[in-house]
Short mmCIF file of C-alpha atoms and ligand atoms in Angstrom, two decimals:
data_model
loop_
_atom_site.label_atom_id
_atom_site.label_comp_id
_atom_site.label_asym_id
_atom_site.label_seq_id
_atom_site.Cartn_x
_atom_site.Cartn_y
_atom_site.Cartn_z
CA MET A 1 -258.42 -74.16 -47.44
CA ASN A 2 -258.85 -70.77 -45.78
CA THR A 3 -262.05 -69.08 -46.99
CA SER A 4 -262.61 -66.71 -44.08
CA ARG A 5 -262.69 -63.53 -46.15
CA SER A 6 -265.22 -65.04 -48.58
CA ALA A 7 -267.34 -66.07 -45.60
CA LYS A 8 -267.18 -62.58 -44.13
CA LEU A 9 -268.07 -60.96 -47.43
CA PHE A 10 -270.89 -63.46 -47.99
CA SER A 11 -272.57 -62.64 -44.67
CA GLU A 12 -272.23 -58.92 -45.41
CA ALA A 13 -273.52 -59.40 -48.97
CA GLN A 14 -276.61 -61.21 -47.69
CA GLN A 15 -277.63 -58.06 -45.76
CA LEU A 16 -277.58 -56.05 -48.97
CA ILE A 17 -278.26 -58.38 -51.91
CA PRO A 18 -280.93 -61.11 -52.12
CA GLY A 19 -279.14 -64.35 -51.23
CA GLY A 20 -275.87 -62.40 -51.26
CA VAL A 21 -275.51 -62.79 -55.00
CA ASN A 22 -276.55 -61.00 -58.15
CA SER A 23 -277.54 -64.22 -59.86
CA PRO A 24 -279.04 -67.18 -57.95
CA VAL A 25 -276.90 -70.02 -59.25
CA ARG A 26 -273.77 -68.33 -57.81
CA ALA A 27 -274.99 -68.90 -54.25
CA PHE A 28 -273.96 -72.59 -54.01
CA ARG A 29 -277.49 -73.35 -52.76
CA SER A 30 -277.73 -76.76 -54.42
CA VAL A 31 -274.19 -77.87 -53.53
CA GLY A 32 -274.10 -76.34 -50.04
CA GLY A 33 -271.27 -74.39 -48.48
CA GLN A 34 -270.31 -70.79 -49.10
CA PRO A 35 -269.54 -69.24 -52.46
CA ARG A 36 -265.99 -68.05 -53.08
CA PHE A 37 -265.65 -64.32 -53.64
CA ILE A 38 -263.40 -63.88 -56.65
CA LYS A 39 -260.75 -61.17 -56.66
CA ARG A 40 -259.29 -61.68 -60.14
CA ALA A 41 -258.91 -64.21 -62.93
CA LYS A 42 -256.28 -64.96 -65.54
CA GLY A 43 -256.17 -67.69 -68.18
CA ALA A 44 -257.83 -70.86 -66.90
CA ARG A 45 -257.70 -69.74 -63.27
CA LEU A 46 -259.79 -67.85 -60.73
CA TYR A 47 -258.20 -66.31 -57.62
CA ASP A 48 -260.42 -65.73 -54.59
CA VAL A 49 -260.19 -63.08 -51.89
CA ASP A 50 -258.40 -65.52 -49.56
CA GLY A 51 -255.62 -66.13 -52.04
CA ASN A 52 -256.85 -69.55 -53.20
CA SER A 53 -256.63 -70.38 -56.90
CA TYR A 54 -258.93 -72.62 -58.90
CA LEU A 55 -258.92 -74.20 -62.32
CA ASP A 56 -262.12 -72.71 -63.71
CA TYR A 57 -264.65 -74.83 -65.63
CA VAL A 58 -267.52 -72.33 -65.20
CA LEU A 59 -265.82 -69.55 -67.23
CA SER A 60 -268.53 -67.06 -66.26
CA TRP A 61 -271.15 -69.63 -67.48
CA GLY A 62 -269.66 -69.77 -70.96
CA PRO A 63 -268.37 -66.39 -72.21
CA MET A 64 -264.68 -66.88 -71.34
CA ILE A 65 -263.85 -69.36 -74.13
CA LEU A 66 -260.38 -67.78 -74.43
CA GLY A 67 -259.86 -68.02 -70.68
CA HIS A 68 -259.84 -64.97 -68.41
CA ALA A 69 -258.29 -61.61 -69.33
CA PRO A 70 -256.83 -62.68 -72.69
CA ALA A 71 -254.19 -60.08 -73.61
CA SER A 72 -255.69 -59.23 -77.02
CA VAL A 73 -259.16 -58.64 -75.57
CA ILE A 74 -257.95 -56.61 -72.61
CA SER A 75 -255.79 -54.34 -74.74
CA ALA A 76 -258.67 -53.82 -77.20
CA ILE A 77 -261.01 -52.85 -74.32
CA LYS A 78 -258.42 -50.50 -72.82
CA LYS A 79 -257.94 -48.77 -76.15
CA ALA A 80 -261.69 -48.48 -76.76
CA ALA A 81 -262.25 -47.07 -73.27
CA GLU A 82 -259.99 -44.14 -74.15
CA ASN A 83 -262.61 -43.18 -76.75
CA GLY A 84 -265.43 -43.16 -74.23
CA THR A 85 -267.76 -45.87 -72.93
CA SER A 86 -271.15 -45.19 -74.49
CA TYR A 87 -272.55 -42.75 -77.02
CA GLY A 88 -276.20 -43.70 -77.54
CA ALA A 89 -275.54 -43.29 -81.22
CA PRO A 90 -274.61 -45.74 -83.98
CA THR A 91 -270.96 -46.76 -84.41
CA GLU A 92 -268.90 -48.58 -87.05
CA LEU A 93 -268.13 -51.20 -84.43
CA GLU A 94 -271.76 -52.37 -84.42
CA VAL A 95 -271.76 -52.71 -88.19
CA THR A 96 -268.54 -54.75 -87.99
CA LEU A 97 -269.94 -57.08 -85.32
CA ALA A 98 -273.25 -57.54 -87.17
CA LYS A 99 -271.28 -58.42 -90.32
CA GLU A 100 -269.06 -60.87 -88.40
CA ILE A 101 -272.07 -62.57 -86.81
CA ARG A 102 -273.92 -62.81 -90.15
CA GLY A 103 -270.80 -64.30 -91.72
CA ALA A 104 -270.74 -67.00 -89.05
CA PHE A 105 -274.55 -67.44 -88.90
CA PRO A 106 -275.90 -66.85 -92.46
CA SER A 107 -279.46 -67.50 -91.19
CA MET A 108 -279.14 -64.21 -89.29
CA GLU A 109 -279.85 -61.99 -92.27
CA LYS A 110 -280.50 -59.03 -89.94
CA ILE A 111 -279.33 -58.66 -86.36
CA ARG A 112 -280.16 -56.50 -83.37
CA LEU A 113 -277.69 -56.16 -80.49
CA VAL A 114 -279.00 -55.92 -76.92
CA SER A 115 -277.39 -56.26 -73.47
CA SER A 116 -278.23 -59.77 -72.28
CA GLY A 117 -279.47 -63.16 -73.42
CA THR A 118 -282.75 -62.62 -71.60
CA GLU A 119 -283.34 -59.39 -73.49
CA ALA A 120 -282.48 -61.05 -76.78
CA VAL A 121 -284.86 -63.98 -76.19
CA MET A 122 -287.67 -61.70 -75.02
CA SER A 123 -287.30 -59.59 -78.17
CA ALA A 124 -287.07 -62.59 -80.51
CA ILE A 125 -290.32 -63.96 -79.10
CA ARG A 126 -292.02 -60.59 -79.39
CA VAL A 127 -291.11 -60.26 -83.07
CA ALA A 128 -292.14 -63.90 -83.72
CA ARG A 129 -295.53 -63.08 -82.21
CA GLY A 130 -295.72 -59.85 -84.22
CA PHE A 131 -294.81 -61.65 -87.43
CA THR A 132 -297.27 -64.55 -87.03
CA LYS A 133 -299.97 -62.57 -85.16
CA ARG A 134 -300.18 -65.56 -82.83
CA ASP A 135 -299.63 -65.62 -79.04
CA THR A 136 -298.66 -69.15 -77.97
CA ILE A 137 -295.05 -70.28 -77.60
CA LEU A 138 -293.65 -73.77 -77.15
CA LYS A 139 -290.51 -74.40 -75.07
CA PHE A 140 -288.87 -77.54 -73.69
CA GLU A 141 -288.70 -78.67 -70.07
CA GLY A 142 -285.24 -78.09 -68.67
CA CYS A 143 -284.31 -75.47 -71.24
CA TYR A 144 -283.61 -72.02 -69.87
CA HIS A 145 -283.95 -68.90 -71.96
CA GLY A 146 -283.42 -66.16 -69.40
CA HIS A 147 -285.92 -64.84 -66.91
CA SER A 148 -288.68 -63.22 -69.01
CA ASP A 149 -292.02 -63.95 -67.36
CA TYR A 150 -293.49 -66.37 -69.87
CA LEU A 151 -290.30 -68.43 -70.19
CA LEU A 152 -290.03 -69.41 -66.53
CA ALA A 153 -292.38 -72.33 -67.07
CA LYS A 154 -290.48 -75.55 -66.26
CA ALA A 155 -287.20 -73.80 -66.98
CA GLY A 156 -283.70 -75.13 -66.36
CA SER A 157 -280.56 -73.48 -64.94
CA GLY A 158 -281.19 -71.64 -61.69
CA LEU A 159 -284.81 -72.81 -61.39
CA ALA A 160 -283.77 -76.43 -61.86
CA THR A 161 -280.88 -75.88 -59.48
CA LEU A 162 -283.15 -74.46 -56.80
CA GLY A 163 -285.97 -76.89 -57.62
CA ILE A 164 -288.36 -74.01 -58.39
CA PRO A 165 -290.97 -75.46 -60.80
CA ASP A 166 -292.16 -72.04 -61.91
CA SER A 167 -291.70 -68.59 -60.49
CA PRO A 168 -294.24 -66.67 -58.36
CA GLY A 169 -294.92 -63.24 -59.78
CA VAL A 170 -295.75 -64.57 -63.23
CA PRO A 171 -299.48 -63.99 -63.88
CA ASP A 172 -301.34 -67.13 -65.03
CA ASP A 173 -302.44 -65.08 -68.01
CA PHE A 174 -298.81 -64.96 -69.17
CA ALA A 175 -297.96 -68.60 -68.45
CA LYS A 176 -301.08 -69.86 -70.23
CA HIS A 177 -299.53 -68.89 -73.55
CA THR A 178 -296.53 -71.12 -72.89
CA LEU A 179 -296.67 -74.79 -73.84
CA THR A 180 -293.90 -77.17 -72.79
CA ALA A 181 -292.74 -80.50 -74.17
CA PRO A 182 -290.00 -82.91 -73.08
CA TYR A 183 -286.69 -82.27 -74.87
CA ASN A 184 -286.04 -84.70 -77.75
CA ASP A 185 -289.74 -85.67 -77.81
CA ILE A 186 -290.83 -84.87 -81.37
CA ARG A 187 -294.10 -86.85 -81.02
CA THR A 188 -295.35 -84.51 -78.27
CA VAL A 189 -294.32 -81.51 -80.35
CA GLN A 190 -296.24 -82.82 -83.36
CA GLN A 191 -299.27 -83.45 -81.15
CA LEU A 192 -299.13 -79.94 -79.63
CA VAL A 193 -298.73 -78.36 -83.07
CA LYS A 194 -301.77 -80.28 -84.29
CA GLU A 195 -303.85 -79.03 -81.34
CA HIS A 196 -302.60 -75.43 -81.28
CA ARG A 197 -301.42 -74.72 -84.84
CA GLU A 198 -303.64 -71.62 -85.24
CA ARG A 199 -302.25 -70.08 -82.05
CA LEU A 200 -298.58 -71.17 -82.10
CA ALA A 201 -296.20 -68.28 -82.85
CA CYS A 202 -292.89 -70.01 -82.22
CA VAL A 203 -290.97 -72.96 -80.89
CA ILE A 204 -287.86 -72.02 -78.93
CA LEU A 205 -285.12 -74.37 -77.79
CA GLU A 206 -281.48 -74.68 -77.00
CA PRO A 207 -280.34 -76.78 -80.01
CA ILE A 208 -277.88 -78.32 -77.58
CA ALA A 209 -279.41 -78.07 -74.13
CA GLY A 210 -276.99 -76.71 -71.53
CA ASN A 211 -279.32 -75.66 -68.72
CA MET A 212 -280.31 -79.05 -67.38
CA GLY A 213 -276.72 -80.09 -67.75
CA VAL A 214 -275.62 -80.81 -71.34
CA VAL A 215 -278.23 -82.79 -73.28
CA PRO A 216 -277.49 -83.11 -77.02
CA PRO A 217 -280.32 -83.32 -79.55
CA ASP A 218 -281.19 -86.90 -80.57
CA PRO A 219 -280.35 -87.65 -84.22
CA GLY A 220 -283.19 -86.30 -86.35
CA PHE A 221 -284.81 -84.24 -83.59
CA LEU A 222 -283.76 -80.84 -84.91
CA SER A 223 -284.62 -81.68 -88.53
CA ALA A 224 -288.05 -82.98 -87.52
CA LEU A 225 -288.60 -79.80 -85.51
CA ARG A 226 -287.58 -77.72 -88.50
CA GLN A 227 -290.01 -79.65 -90.69
CA VAL A 228 -293.07 -79.39 -88.42
CA THR A 229 -292.53 -75.67 -87.75
CA ALA A 230 -291.98 -74.84 -91.43
CA ASP A 231 -295.09 -76.86 -92.41
CA ASN A 232 -297.23 -74.84 -89.99
CA GLY A 233 -295.87 -71.31 -90.38
CA ILE A 234 -294.35 -71.46 -86.89
CA VAL A 235 -291.16 -69.47 -86.23
CA LEU A 236 -288.30 -71.75 -85.11
CA ILE A 237 -286.00 -69.98 -82.67
CA PHE A 238 -282.59 -71.44 -81.80
CA ASP A 239 -281.41 -70.09 -78.48
CA GLU A 240 -277.65 -70.31 -79.06
CA VAL A 241 -276.66 -68.11 -76.13
CA ILE A 242 -274.48 -70.99 -74.91
CA SER A 243 -273.77 -72.98 -78.10
CA GLY A 244 -273.13 -69.96 -80.35
CA PHE A 245 -269.38 -69.79 -81.13
CA ARG A 246 -268.93 -72.45 -78.41
CA VAL A 247 -269.38 -75.74 -80.30
CA HIS A 248 -268.48 -74.32 -83.73
CA TYR A 249 -267.81 -70.85 -85.13
CA GLY A 250 -271.29 -71.10 -86.64
CA GLY A 251 -272.88 -72.62 -83.52
CA ALA A 252 -275.14 -75.67 -83.32
CA GLN A 253 -276.93 -74.69 -86.54
CA ALA A 254 -273.64 -75.11 -88.43
CA LEU A 255 -272.77 -78.31 -86.57
CA TYR A 256 -276.14 -79.94 -87.35
CA GLY A 257 -276.93 -78.15 -90.62
CA ILE A 258 -280.34 -76.82 -89.55
CA LYS A 259 -281.47 -73.30 -90.46
CA PRO A 260 -283.76 -71.67 -87.85
CA ASP A 261 -285.90 -68.61 -88.58
CA LEU A 262 -284.45 -66.66 -85.66
CA THR A 263 -281.33 -67.15 -83.54
CA VAL A 264 -280.43 -65.73 -80.14
CA LEU A 265 -276.82 -65.20 -79.10
CA GLY A 266 -275.04 -63.92 -75.99
CA LYS A 267 -272.12 -64.78 -73.70
CA ILE A 268 -269.13 -65.33 -76.06
CA ILE A 269 -270.12 -62.47 -78.43
CA GLY A 270 -269.53 -60.05 -75.57
CA GLY A 271 -266.17 -61.50 -74.53
CA GLY A 272 -267.27 -61.20 -70.90
CA LEU A 273 -268.99 -57.81 -71.25
CA PRO A 274 -272.80 -57.48 -71.54
CA VAL A 275 -273.96 -58.32 -75.08
CA GLY A 276 -276.94 -60.25 -76.40
CA ALA A 277 -278.13 -60.46 -80.00
CA TYR A 278 -281.10 -61.76 -81.93
CA GLY A 279 -281.54 -62.01 -85.64
CA GLY A 280 -282.80 -64.04 -88.55
CA ARG A 281 -284.98 -63.82 -91.60
CA LYS A 282 -285.09 -60.31 -93.06
CA GLU A 283 -288.89 -60.26 -93.42
CA ILE A 284 -289.19 -60.96 -89.70
CA MET A 285 -286.44 -58.65 -88.45
CA ASP A 286 -287.65 -55.73 -90.59
CA LEU A 287 -290.70 -55.65 -88.30
CA ILE A 288 -288.48 -54.33 -85.49
CA ALA A 289 -288.63 -50.58 -84.77
CA PRO A 290 -287.78 -48.25 -86.30
CA SER A 291 -288.12 -50.20 -89.57
CA GLY A 292 -291.35 -51.77 -88.36
CA PRO A 293 -293.96 -51.60 -85.60
CA VAL A 294 -292.55 -54.21 -83.14
CA TYR A 295 -290.91 -52.12 -80.46
CA GLN A 296 -287.59 -52.97 -78.79
CA ALA A 297 -284.92 -50.58 -77.51
CA GLY A 298 -281.93 -50.37 -75.14
CA THR A 299 -279.77 -47.58 -73.76
CA LEU A 300 -276.58 -49.61 -73.91
CA SER A 301 -277.41 -51.81 -76.90
CA GLY A 302 -274.30 -52.17 -79.09
CA ASN A 303 -272.13 -50.64 -76.36
CA PRO A 304 -268.70 -49.83 -77.86
CA LEU A 305 -266.66 -51.52 -75.12
CA ALA A 306 -268.77 -54.68 -75.12
CA VAL A 307 -268.77 -54.86 -78.92
CA THR A 308 -264.99 -54.34 -78.94
CA ALA A 309 -264.53 -57.20 -76.46
CA GLY A 310 -266.79 -59.41 -78.58
CA LEU A 311 -264.96 -58.61 -81.82
CA ALA A 312 -261.56 -59.25 -80.20
CA THR A 313 -262.82 -62.61 -78.91
CA LEU A 314 -264.29 -63.74 -82.24
CA LYS A 315 -261.05 -62.75 -83.97
CA GLN A 316 -259.14 -65.26 -81.80
CA LEU A 317 -261.76 -67.95 -82.42
CA LYS A 318 -261.19 -67.69 -86.17
CA VAL A 319 -257.60 -68.87 -85.78
CA ARG A 320 -257.21 -72.24 -87.53
CA GLY A 321 -257.40 -75.27 -85.24
CA VAL A 322 -258.93 -73.52 -82.21
CA TYR A 323 -262.05 -75.72 -82.13
CA LYS A 324 -260.05 -78.87 -82.88
CA LYS A 325 -257.81 -78.25 -79.86
CA LEU A 326 -260.83 -77.50 -77.66
CA GLU A 327 -262.42 -80.75 -78.86
CA GLU A 328 -259.27 -82.79 -78.09
CA LYS A 329 -258.80 -81.34 -74.60
CA SER A 330 -262.49 -81.76 -73.77
CA ALA A 331 -262.49 -85.38 -74.96
CA THR A 332 -259.41 -86.11 -72.82
CA LEU A 333 -261.04 -84.54 -69.77
CA ALA A 334 -264.33 -86.41 -70.24
CA LYS A 335 -262.49 -89.71 -70.73
CA GLY A 336 -260.40 -89.16 -67.61
CA ILE A 337 -263.41 -88.31 -65.45
CA GLY A 338 -265.27 -91.33 -66.80
CA GLU A 339 -262.37 -93.61 -65.92
CA ALA A 340 -262.17 -92.14 -62.43
CA ALA A 341 -265.87 -92.81 -61.86
CA LYS A 342 -265.63 -96.32 -63.31
CA LYS A 343 -262.80 -97.22 -60.93
CA THR A 344 -265.09 -96.60 -57.96
CA GLY A 345 -268.20 -98.09 -59.57
CA ILE A 346 -270.17 -94.87 -58.99
CA PRO A 347 -272.83 -94.64 -61.74
CA VAL A 348 -272.40 -91.54 -63.90
CA THR A 349 -273.62 -90.52 -67.35
CA GLN A 350 -271.36 -88.21 -69.31
CA THR A 351 -272.63 -85.92 -72.04
CA ARG A 352 -270.56 -83.62 -74.21
CA VAL A 353 -270.67 -81.55 -77.37
CA GLY A 354 -267.31 -79.94 -78.06
CA SER A 355 -266.13 -78.01 -75.02
CA MET A 356 -269.43 -78.08 -73.10
CA LEU A 357 -269.91 -81.17 -70.96
CA THR A 358 -271.66 -82.61 -67.92
CA THR A 359 -271.13 -85.56 -65.58
CA PHE A 360 -274.58 -86.60 -64.37
CA PHE A 361 -274.61 -88.65 -61.18
CA THR A 362 -277.11 -91.16 -62.52
CA ALA A 363 -276.81 -94.39 -64.48
CA GLY A 364 -278.73 -92.70 -67.30
CA PRO A 365 -279.28 -92.40 -70.17
CA VAL A 366 -279.94 -88.65 -69.89
CA VAL A 367 -282.05 -87.43 -72.80
CA ASP A 368 -284.33 -84.80 -71.26
CA TRP A 369 -285.24 -83.05 -67.99
CA ASN A 370 -287.06 -86.10 -66.62
CA THR A 371 -283.97 -88.29 -66.92
CA ALA A 372 -281.55 -85.50 -65.91
CA LYS A 373 -283.41 -84.88 -62.68
CA GLN A 374 -282.89 -88.54 -61.65
CA SER A 375 -279.33 -87.46 -60.84
CA ASP A 376 -278.09 -87.74 -57.27
CA THR A 377 -277.65 -84.01 -56.63
CA LYS A 378 -276.41 -84.65 -53.08
CA ARG A 379 -273.58 -86.79 -54.42
CA TYR A 380 -272.85 -84.18 -57.10
CA GLY A 381 -272.58 -81.60 -54.30
CA GLN A 382 -270.06 -83.77 -52.44
CA PHE A 383 -268.08 -84.29 -55.67
CA PHE A 384 -268.18 -80.55 -56.31
CA HIS A 385 -266.68 -79.77 -52.89
CA HIS A 386 -264.01 -82.49 -53.09
CA MET A 387 -262.94 -80.93 -56.39
CA LEU A 388 -263.14 -77.38 -55.02
CA GLU A 389 -260.90 -78.33 -52.09
CA GLN A 390 -258.34 -79.50 -54.66
CA GLY A 391 -258.52 -76.21 -56.55
CA VAL A 392 -260.93 -77.24 -59.31
CA TYR A 393 -264.00 -75.02 -59.72
CA LEU A 394 -266.91 -76.87 -61.36
CA ALA A 395 -270.44 -75.51 -61.83
CA PRO A 396 -272.10 -75.28 -58.38
CA SER A 397 -275.07 -77.20 -59.76
CA GLN A 398 -275.61 -80.59 -61.33
CA PHE A 399 -277.85 -78.90 -63.89
CA GLU A 400 -275.30 -76.69 -65.59
CA ALA A 401 -272.60 -77.25 -68.20
CA ALA A 402 -268.89 -77.32 -67.57
CA PHE A 403 -266.83 -75.41 -70.13
CA LEU A 404 -263.22 -75.51 -71.33
CA SER A 405 -261.23 -72.61 -72.71
CA THR A 406 -258.26 -72.28 -75.04
CA ALA A 407 -256.27 -71.32 -71.92
CA HIS A 408 -256.68 -74.76 -70.31
CA THR A 409 -253.43 -76.67 -70.87
CA SER A 410 -252.92 -80.43 -71.03
CA ALA A 411 -251.26 -80.16 -67.61
CA ASP A 412 -254.45 -78.48 -66.30
CA ILE A 413 -256.54 -81.34 -67.72
CA GLU A 414 -254.23 -83.92 -66.13
CA LYS A 415 -254.46 -82.10 -62.77
CA THR A 416 -258.27 -82.10 -63.05
CA ILE A 417 -258.42 -85.82 -63.84
CA LYS A 418 -256.15 -86.58 -60.90
CA ALA A 419 -258.41 -84.51 -58.66
CA ALA A 420 -261.43 -86.41 -59.99
CA HIS A 421 -259.84 -89.74 -59.02
CA THR A 422 -259.31 -88.42 -55.48
CA ALA A 423 -262.81 -86.94 -55.34
CA PHE A 424 -264.59 -90.10 -56.52
CA LYS A 425 -262.67 -92.17 -53.97
CA LYS A 426 -263.96 -89.90 -51.21
CA LEU A 427 -267.61 -90.32 -52.21
P1 LIG B 501 -278.56 -63.82 -69.64
O1 LIG B 501 -279.79 -62.98 -69.51
O2 LIG B 501 -278.18 -64.49 -68.33
O3 LIG B 501 -277.38 -63.12 -70.31
O4 LIG B 501 -278.90 -65.01 -70.66
C1 LIG B 501 -280.01 -65.84 -70.41
C2 LIG B 501 -279.82 -67.16 -71.12
C3 LIG B 501 -280.52 -67.38 -72.30
N1 LIG B 501 -280.38 -68.54 -72.99
C4 LIG B 501 -279.54 -69.51 -72.55
C5 LIG B 501 -279.43 -70.78 -73.33
C6 LIG B 501 -278.81 -69.33 -71.35
O5 LIG B 501 -277.99 -70.32 -70.91
C7 LIG B 501 -278.94 -68.13 -70.63
C8 LIG B 501 -278.20 -67.88 -69.32
N2 LIG B 501 -277.42 -68.98 -68.83
C9 LIG B 501 -277.26 -69.03 -67.40
C10 LIG B 501 -276.50 -70.30 -66.98
N3 LIG B 501 -276.75 -71.44 -67.71
C11 LIG B 501 -276.55 -67.82 -66.90
C12 LIG B 501 -276.00 -67.93 -65.51
C13 LIG B 501 -276.83 -67.19 -64.50
O6 LIG B 501 -278.08 -67.21 -64.63
O7 LIG B 501 -276.22 -66.61 -63.59
#
């Protein structure tokens, strides 16, 4: 496969941009080799600058659930752009999106739009602290909630990928307010709540972890978490930046029937343009300026183009049967990959919720960060490259989710399974 132009661009990029990328996980550091510079994308495929095409299972890390450049979204963006790109003033579009989100996530009684998941999480934690007048937060090892200082303790995603336990540049004074517990470990949570109840403002988690690879909640974990936080006046925050509109139109909270106090969204609600959102109980959200004293602001919050792209995406997701088809295709893919691994006797553990899935290169089970990190990342890297060479673009990290879109056809799934058989045989 000729990748000379990507290689040339990568060496140039590294003179100008840290690591040559604008987000660490794109650099292929944990899988080795050089990242592909993408020229365009359409449907389930990416096309790089050397003319190679790839079946895409990264989908911009989740947003492109309809595949790339879906006609309805592109035409809506084009039309909106004719009316200007940003006003810094309220628009009807923002009211429409807030209404649509509240309809899908009734727990989000009031909603604030921002421009990224990180910004949404940071703001949700600030208002949880303002509401409870407490400082301490509890997160789970292997979960990633964006790069705000106090959330980089034992985070997943890029930190897990690069093996960075915590990030320099975060003052100890910040990190000391962050407690961590193993995912799915309700006993430790109950113990920490007992010890810190007076100081604990919130518990934040991915209700379906995606940033250590996909790790579903154990049966009863979310309800026990809901119980212990409600009993102690602790704000429960569901970070549904990945799972929101991914696993169900109402996210993980609809799938599992658990009502958090605050929810964070991102990715899909922007249809590939920058949007984040946080929202929840009215008495908490009314503390946000200008209705209350907790400050949060953003020049491009509720940007008309991004909101238009989000609305056009959600409209397609409301079509009957969309999630059922995604479920069927994802189940077929997971089954096929599992069979390919089994044929070669290579130990893998597969996890999946709807159209987010991971193949861990470990015998498993994988239930938290400790068990996820037992995976053979070297072998995953080899698998990744054997698939890439066959035109299948998986996440360049063992500790990320793979995603399907409505644009992936059964033929695409069959091609991917065939490639997996070849790749496993080469390991
Ligand atoms: P952003 O600031 O990247 O929009 O969102 C941060 C974030 C918050 N919460 C969850 C559950 C997330 O998964 C993310 C971001 N996800 C990563 C990949 N898993 C984005 C990819 C990247 O960092 O380049």
